[in-house]
mmCIF file of C-alpha atoms in Angstrom:
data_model
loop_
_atom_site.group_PDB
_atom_site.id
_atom_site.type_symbol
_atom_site.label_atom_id
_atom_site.label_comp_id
_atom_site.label_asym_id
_atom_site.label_seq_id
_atom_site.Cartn_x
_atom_site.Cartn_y
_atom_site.Cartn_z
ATOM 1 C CA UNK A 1 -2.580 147.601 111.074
ATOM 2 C CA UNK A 2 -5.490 145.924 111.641
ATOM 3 C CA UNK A 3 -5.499 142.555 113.628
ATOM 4 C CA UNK A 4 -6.945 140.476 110.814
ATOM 5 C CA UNK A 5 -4.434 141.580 108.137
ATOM 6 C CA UNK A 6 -1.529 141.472 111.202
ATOM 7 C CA UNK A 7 -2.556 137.962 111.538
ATOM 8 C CA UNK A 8 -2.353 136.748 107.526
ATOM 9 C CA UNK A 9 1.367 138.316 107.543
ATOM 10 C CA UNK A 10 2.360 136.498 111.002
ATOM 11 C CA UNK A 11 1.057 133.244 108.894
ATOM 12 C CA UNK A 12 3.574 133.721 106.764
ATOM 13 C CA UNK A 13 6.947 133.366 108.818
ATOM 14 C CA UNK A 14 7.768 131.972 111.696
ATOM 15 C CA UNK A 15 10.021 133.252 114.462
ATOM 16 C CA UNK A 16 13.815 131.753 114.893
ATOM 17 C CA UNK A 17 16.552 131.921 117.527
ATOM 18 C CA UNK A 18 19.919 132.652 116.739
ATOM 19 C CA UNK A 19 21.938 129.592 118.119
ATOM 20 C CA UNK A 20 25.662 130.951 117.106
ATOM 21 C CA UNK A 21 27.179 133.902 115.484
ATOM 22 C CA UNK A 22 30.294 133.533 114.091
ATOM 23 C CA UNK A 23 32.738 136.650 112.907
ATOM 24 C CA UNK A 24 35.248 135.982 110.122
ATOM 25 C CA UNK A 25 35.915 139.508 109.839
ATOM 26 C CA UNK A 26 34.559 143.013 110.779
ATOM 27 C CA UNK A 27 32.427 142.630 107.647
ATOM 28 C CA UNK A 28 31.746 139.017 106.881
ATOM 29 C CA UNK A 29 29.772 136.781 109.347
ATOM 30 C CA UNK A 30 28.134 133.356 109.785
ATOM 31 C CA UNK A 31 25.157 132.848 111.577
ATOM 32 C CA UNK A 32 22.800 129.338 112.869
ATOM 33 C CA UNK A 33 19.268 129.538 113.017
ATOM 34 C CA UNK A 34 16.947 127.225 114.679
ATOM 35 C CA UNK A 35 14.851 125.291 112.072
ATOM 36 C CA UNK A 36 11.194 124.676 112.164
ATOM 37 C CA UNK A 37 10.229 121.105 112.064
ATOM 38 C CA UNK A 38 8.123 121.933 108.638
ATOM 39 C CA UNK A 39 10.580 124.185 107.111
ATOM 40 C CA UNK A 40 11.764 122.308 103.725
ATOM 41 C CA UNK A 41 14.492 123.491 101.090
ATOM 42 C CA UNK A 42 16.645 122.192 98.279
ATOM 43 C CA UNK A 43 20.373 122.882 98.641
ATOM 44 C CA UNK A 44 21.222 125.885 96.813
ATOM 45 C CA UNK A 45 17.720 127.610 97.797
ATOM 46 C CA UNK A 46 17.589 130.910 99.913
ATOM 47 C CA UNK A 47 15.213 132.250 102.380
ATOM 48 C CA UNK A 48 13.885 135.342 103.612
ATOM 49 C CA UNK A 49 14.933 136.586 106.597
ATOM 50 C CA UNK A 50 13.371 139.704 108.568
ATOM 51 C CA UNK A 51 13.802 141.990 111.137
ATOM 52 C CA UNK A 52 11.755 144.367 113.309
ATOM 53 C CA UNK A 53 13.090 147.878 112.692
ATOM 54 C CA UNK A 54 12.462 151.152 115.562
ATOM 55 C CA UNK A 55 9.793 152.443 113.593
ATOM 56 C CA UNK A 56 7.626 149.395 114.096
ATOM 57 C CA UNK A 57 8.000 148.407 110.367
ATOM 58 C CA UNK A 58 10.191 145.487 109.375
ATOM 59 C CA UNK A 59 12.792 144.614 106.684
ATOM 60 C CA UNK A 60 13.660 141.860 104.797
ATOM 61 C CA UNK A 61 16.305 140.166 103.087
ATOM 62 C CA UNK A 62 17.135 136.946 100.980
ATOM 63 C CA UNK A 63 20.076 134.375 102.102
ATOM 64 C CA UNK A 64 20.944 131.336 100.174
ATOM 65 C CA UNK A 65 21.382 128.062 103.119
ATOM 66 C CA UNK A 66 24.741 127.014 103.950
ATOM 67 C CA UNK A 67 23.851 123.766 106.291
ATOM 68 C CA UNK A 68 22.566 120.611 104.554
ATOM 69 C CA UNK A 69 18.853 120.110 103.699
ATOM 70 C CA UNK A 70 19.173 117.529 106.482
ATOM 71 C CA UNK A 71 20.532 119.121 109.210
ATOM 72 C CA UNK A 72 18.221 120.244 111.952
ATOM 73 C CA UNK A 73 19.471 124.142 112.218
ATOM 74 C CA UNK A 74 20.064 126.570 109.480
ATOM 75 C CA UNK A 75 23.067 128.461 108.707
ATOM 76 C CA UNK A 76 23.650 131.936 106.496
ATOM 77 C CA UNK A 77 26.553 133.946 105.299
ATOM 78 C CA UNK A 78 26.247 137.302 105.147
ATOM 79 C CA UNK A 79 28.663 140.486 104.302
ATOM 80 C CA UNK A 80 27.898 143.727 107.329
ATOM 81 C CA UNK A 81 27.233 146.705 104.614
ATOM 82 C CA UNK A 82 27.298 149.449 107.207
ATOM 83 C CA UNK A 83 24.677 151.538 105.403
ATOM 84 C CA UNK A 84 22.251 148.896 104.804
ATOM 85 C CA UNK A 85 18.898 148.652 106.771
ATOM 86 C CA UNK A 86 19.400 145.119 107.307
ATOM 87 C CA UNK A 87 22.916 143.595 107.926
ATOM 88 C CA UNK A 88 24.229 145.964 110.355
ATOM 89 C CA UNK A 89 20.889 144.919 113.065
ATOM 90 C CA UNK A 90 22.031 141.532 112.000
ATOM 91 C CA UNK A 91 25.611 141.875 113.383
ATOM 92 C CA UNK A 92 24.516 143.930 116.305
ATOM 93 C CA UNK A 93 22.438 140.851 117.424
ATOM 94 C CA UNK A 94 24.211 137.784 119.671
ATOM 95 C CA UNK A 95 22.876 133.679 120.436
ATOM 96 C CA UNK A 96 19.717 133.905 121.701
ATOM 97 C CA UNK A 97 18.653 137.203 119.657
ATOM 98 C CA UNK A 98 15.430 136.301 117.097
ATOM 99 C CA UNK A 99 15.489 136.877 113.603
ATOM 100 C CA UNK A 100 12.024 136.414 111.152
ATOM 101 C CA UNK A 101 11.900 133.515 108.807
ATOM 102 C CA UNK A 102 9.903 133.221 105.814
ATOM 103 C CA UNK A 103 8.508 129.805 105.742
ATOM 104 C CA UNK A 104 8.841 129.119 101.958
ATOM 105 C CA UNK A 105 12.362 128.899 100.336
ATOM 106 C CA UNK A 106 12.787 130.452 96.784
ATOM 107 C CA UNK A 107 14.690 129.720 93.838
ATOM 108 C CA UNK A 108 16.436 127.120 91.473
ATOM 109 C CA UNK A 109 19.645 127.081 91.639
ATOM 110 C CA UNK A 110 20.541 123.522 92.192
ATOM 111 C CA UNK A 111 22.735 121.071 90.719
ATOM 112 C CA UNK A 112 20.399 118.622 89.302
ATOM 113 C CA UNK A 113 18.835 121.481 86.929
ATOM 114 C CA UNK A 114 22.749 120.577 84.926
ATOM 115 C CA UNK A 115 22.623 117.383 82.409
ATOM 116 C CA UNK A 116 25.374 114.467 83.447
ATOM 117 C CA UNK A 117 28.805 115.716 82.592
ATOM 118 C CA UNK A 118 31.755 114.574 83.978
ATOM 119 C CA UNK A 119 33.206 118.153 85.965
ATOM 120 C CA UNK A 120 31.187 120.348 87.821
ATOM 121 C CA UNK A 121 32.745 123.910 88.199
ATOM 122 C CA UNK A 122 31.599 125.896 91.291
ATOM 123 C CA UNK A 123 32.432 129.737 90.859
ATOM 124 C CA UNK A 124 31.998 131.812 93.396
ATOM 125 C CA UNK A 125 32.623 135.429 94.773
ATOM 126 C CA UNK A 126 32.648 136.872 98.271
ATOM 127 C CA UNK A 127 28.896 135.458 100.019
ATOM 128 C CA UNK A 128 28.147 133.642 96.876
ATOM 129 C CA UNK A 129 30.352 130.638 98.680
ATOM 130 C CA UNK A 130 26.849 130.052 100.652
ATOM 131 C CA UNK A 131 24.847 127.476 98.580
ATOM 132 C CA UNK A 132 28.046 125.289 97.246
ATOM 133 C CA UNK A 133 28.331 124.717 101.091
ATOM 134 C CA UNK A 134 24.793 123.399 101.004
ATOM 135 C CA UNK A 135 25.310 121.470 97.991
ATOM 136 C CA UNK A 136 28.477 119.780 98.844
ATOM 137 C CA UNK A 137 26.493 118.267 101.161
ATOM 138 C CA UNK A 138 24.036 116.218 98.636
ATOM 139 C CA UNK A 139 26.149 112.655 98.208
ATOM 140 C CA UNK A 140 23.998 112.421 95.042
ATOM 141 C CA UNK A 141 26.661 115.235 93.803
ATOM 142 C CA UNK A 142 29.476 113.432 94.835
ATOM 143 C CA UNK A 143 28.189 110.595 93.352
ATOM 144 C CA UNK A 144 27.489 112.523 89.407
ATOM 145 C CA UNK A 145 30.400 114.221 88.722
ATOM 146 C CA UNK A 146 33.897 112.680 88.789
ATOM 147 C CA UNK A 147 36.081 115.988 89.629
ATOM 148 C CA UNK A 148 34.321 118.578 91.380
ATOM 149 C CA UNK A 149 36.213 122.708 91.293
ATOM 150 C CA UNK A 150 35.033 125.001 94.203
ATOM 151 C CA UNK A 151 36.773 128.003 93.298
ATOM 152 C CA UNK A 152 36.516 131.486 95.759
ATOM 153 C CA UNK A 153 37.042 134.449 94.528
ATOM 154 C CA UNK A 154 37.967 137.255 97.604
ATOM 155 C CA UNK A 155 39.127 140.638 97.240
ATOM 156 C CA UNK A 156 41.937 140.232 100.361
ATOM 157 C CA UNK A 157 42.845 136.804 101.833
ATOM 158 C CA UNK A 158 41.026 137.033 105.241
ATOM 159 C CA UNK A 159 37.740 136.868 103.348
ATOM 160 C CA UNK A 160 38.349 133.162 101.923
ATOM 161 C CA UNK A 161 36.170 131.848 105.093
ATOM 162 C CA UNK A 162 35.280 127.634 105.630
ATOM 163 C CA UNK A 163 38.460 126.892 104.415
ATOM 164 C CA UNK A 164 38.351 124.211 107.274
ATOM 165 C CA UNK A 165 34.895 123.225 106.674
ATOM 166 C CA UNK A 166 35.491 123.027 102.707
ATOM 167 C CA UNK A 167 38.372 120.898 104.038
ATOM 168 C CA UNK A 168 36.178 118.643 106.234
ATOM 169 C CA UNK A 169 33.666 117.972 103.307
ATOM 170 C CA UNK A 170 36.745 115.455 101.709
ATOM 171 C CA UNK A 171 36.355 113.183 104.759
ATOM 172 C CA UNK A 172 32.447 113.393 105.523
ATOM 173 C CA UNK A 173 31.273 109.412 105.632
ATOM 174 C CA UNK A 174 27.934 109.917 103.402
ATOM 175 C CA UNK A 175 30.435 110.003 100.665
ATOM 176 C CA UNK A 176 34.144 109.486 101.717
ATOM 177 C CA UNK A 177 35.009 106.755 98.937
ATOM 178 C CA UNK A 178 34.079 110.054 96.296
ATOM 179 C CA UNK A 179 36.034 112.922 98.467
ATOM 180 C CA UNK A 180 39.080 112.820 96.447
ATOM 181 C CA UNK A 181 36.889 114.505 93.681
ATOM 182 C CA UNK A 182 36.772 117.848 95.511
ATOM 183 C CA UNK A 183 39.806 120.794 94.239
ATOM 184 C CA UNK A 184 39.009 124.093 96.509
ATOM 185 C CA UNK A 185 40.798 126.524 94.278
ATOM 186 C CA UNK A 186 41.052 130.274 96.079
ATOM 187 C CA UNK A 187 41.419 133.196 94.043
ATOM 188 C CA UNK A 188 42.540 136.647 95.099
ATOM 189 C CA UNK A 189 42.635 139.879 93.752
ATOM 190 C CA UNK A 190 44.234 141.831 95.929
ATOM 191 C CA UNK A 191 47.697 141.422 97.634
ATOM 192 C CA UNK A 192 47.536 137.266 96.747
ATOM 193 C CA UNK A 193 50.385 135.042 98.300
ATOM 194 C CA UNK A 194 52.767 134.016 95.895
ATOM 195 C CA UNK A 195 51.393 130.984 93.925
ATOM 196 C CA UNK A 196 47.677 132.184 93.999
ATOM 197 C CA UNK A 197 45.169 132.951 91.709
ATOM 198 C CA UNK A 198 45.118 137.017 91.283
ATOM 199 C CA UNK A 199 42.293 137.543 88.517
ATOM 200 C CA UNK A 200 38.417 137.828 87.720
ATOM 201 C CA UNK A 201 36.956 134.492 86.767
ATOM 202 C CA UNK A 202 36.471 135.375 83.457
ATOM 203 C CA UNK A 203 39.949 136.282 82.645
ATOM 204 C CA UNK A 204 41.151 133.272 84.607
ATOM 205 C CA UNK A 205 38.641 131.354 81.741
ATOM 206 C CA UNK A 206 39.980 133.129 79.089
ATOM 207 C CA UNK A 207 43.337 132.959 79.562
ATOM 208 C CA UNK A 208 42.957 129.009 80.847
ATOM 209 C CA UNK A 209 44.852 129.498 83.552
ATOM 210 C CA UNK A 210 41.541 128.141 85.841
ATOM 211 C CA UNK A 211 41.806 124.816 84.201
ATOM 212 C CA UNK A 212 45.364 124.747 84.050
ATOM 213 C CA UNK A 213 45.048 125.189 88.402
ATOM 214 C CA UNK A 214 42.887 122.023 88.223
ATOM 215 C CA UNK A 215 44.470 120.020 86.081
ATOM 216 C CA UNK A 216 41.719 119.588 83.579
ATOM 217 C CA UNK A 217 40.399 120.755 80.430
ATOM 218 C CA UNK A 218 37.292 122.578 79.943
ATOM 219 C CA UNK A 219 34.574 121.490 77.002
ATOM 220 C CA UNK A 220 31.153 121.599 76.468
ATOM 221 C CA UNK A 221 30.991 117.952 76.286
ATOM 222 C CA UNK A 222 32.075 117.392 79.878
ATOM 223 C CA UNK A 223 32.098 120.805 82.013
ATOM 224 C CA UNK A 224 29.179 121.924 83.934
ATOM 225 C CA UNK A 225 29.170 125.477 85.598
ATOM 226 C CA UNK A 226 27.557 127.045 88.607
ATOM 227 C CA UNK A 227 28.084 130.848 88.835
ATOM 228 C CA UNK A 228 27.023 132.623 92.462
ATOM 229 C CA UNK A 229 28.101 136.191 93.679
ATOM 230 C CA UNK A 230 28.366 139.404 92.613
ATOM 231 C CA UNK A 231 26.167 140.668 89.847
ATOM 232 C CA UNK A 232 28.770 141.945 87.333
ATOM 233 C CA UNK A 233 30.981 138.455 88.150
ATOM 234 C CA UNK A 234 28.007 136.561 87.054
ATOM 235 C CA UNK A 235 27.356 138.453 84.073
ATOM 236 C CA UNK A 236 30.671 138.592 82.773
ATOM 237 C CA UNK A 237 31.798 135.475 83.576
ATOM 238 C CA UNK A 238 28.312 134.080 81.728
ATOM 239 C CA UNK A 239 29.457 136.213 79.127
ATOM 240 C CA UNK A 240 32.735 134.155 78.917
ATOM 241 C CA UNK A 241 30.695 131.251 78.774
ATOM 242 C CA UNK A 242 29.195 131.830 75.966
ATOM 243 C CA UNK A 243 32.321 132.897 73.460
ATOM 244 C CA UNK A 244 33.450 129.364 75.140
ATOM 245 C CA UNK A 245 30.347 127.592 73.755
ATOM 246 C CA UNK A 246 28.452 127.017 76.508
ATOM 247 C CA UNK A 247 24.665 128.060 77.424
ATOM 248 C CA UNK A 248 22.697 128.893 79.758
ATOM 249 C CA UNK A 249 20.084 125.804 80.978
ATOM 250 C CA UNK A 250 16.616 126.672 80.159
ATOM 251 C CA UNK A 251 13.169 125.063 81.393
ATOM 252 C CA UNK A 252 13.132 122.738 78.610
ATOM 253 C CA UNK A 253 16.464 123.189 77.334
ATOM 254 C CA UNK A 254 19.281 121.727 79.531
ATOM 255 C CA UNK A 255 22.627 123.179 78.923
ATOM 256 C CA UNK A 256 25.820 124.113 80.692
ATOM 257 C CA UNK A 257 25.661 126.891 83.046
ATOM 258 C CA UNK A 258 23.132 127.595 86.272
ATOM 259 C CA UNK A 259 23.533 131.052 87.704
ATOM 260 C CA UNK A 260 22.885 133.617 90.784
ATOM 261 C CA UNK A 261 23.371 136.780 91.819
ATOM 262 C CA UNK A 262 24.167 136.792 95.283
ATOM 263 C CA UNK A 263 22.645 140.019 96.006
#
């Protein structure tokens, strides 16, 4: 690689310490970056985040935030797939190791893309928990919407991670007065304690036994729905949607559904 082209890519990211790793199992883990003074996102935005690989190439991926557009690290979520190029280096790597970091963050899925409604609905599967955690942290959320549903949807129980933090966001003092709002709603489909939630979202929809769980009833006229996680769980449960009589919001169309696919 020539030096001048070598120096247009370095322009383009910027080189950050890992400040804490944190396992929640021998597949999922949390990480904390150290934030550039100039990096700017929107909660629910992801960045791209690279590492050097033996050959001398490099590989990137894409991780939605979990920390708050004000706070002054950054923190990911991210499931070890032991055959991928990327997570596995990830894991291997301790406080103090350096991961890349693209200095522009990508996409647009953020609350404030939704109309005024009166519930917002936060659907998630496995790492697709990332971005509510950033967006719970917006008071102007807290302040819009007068029941908010984070719902997690895990294969086995030890995957339903932040329970404490998702716990913690009830008492935070930017919006304490509005932290009654919040229903955390965990859904598992494998092996789920007595009591729990045991389907797909989209069955869970269809059946109403989401809505019966939070004690509220779903309508176009009111609900608002955020869908993050697995591919096939966005596209069915958008499917769902739709037979519901919802739709999707457009550029210039606002309707009742934001969506992404967590991988």
């Amino acid at each position: 690689m020539n030096a001048a082209l070598e120096a247009e890519i370095q322009q383009k990211y910027t080189t950050e310490t890992i400040l804490d790793m944190h396992r929640w199992t021998d597949k999922l883990i949390s990480f904390r970056l150290t934030r550039p003074a100039s990096f700017r996102f929107a909660a629910g935005q992801f960045a791209r985040l690279g590492l050097p690989l033996e050959n001398g190439g490099q590989v990137w991926r894409a991780y939605s935030m979990c920390s708050a557009e004000h706070d002054e690290h950054l923190e990911f979520y991210s499931i070890v797939v032991e055959s991928g190029l990327f997570s596995p280096l990830l894991a291997s790597l301790a406080p103090g190791g350096q991961v890349m970091l693209d200095k522009k963050a990508l996409g647009f899925f953020q609350e404030d893309r939704l109309p005024d409604g009166r519930d917002l609905w936060l659907l998630a599967t496995g790492t697709g928990i990332a971005p509510y955690l950033s967006i719970l942290q917006r008071p102007e959320v807290w302040q819009r919407f007068e029941h908010i549903v984070l719902s997690h949807c895990v294969r086995n129980g030890d995957e339903l991670s932040f329970q404490a933090e998702i716990a913690a966001l009830r008492q935070h003092p930017l919006w304490g007065e509005h932290g009654h709002k919040l229903q955390y709603l965990p859904v598992v489909t494998r092996d789920a304690p007595a009591g729990m939630l045991d389907a797909r979202f989209p069955q869970l929809l269809e059946d109403g036994r989401l809505a019966q769980r939070a004690g509220l009833q779903l309508s176009p006229e009111n609900s608002r729905f955020m869908l993050c996680g697995n591919p096939k769980m966005v596209e069915d449960t958008h499917r769902q949607l739709m037979k519901m009589g919802y739709r999707m919001t457009r550029q210039n169309a606002p309707g009742h559904i934001v969506l992404e696919n967590g991988w």
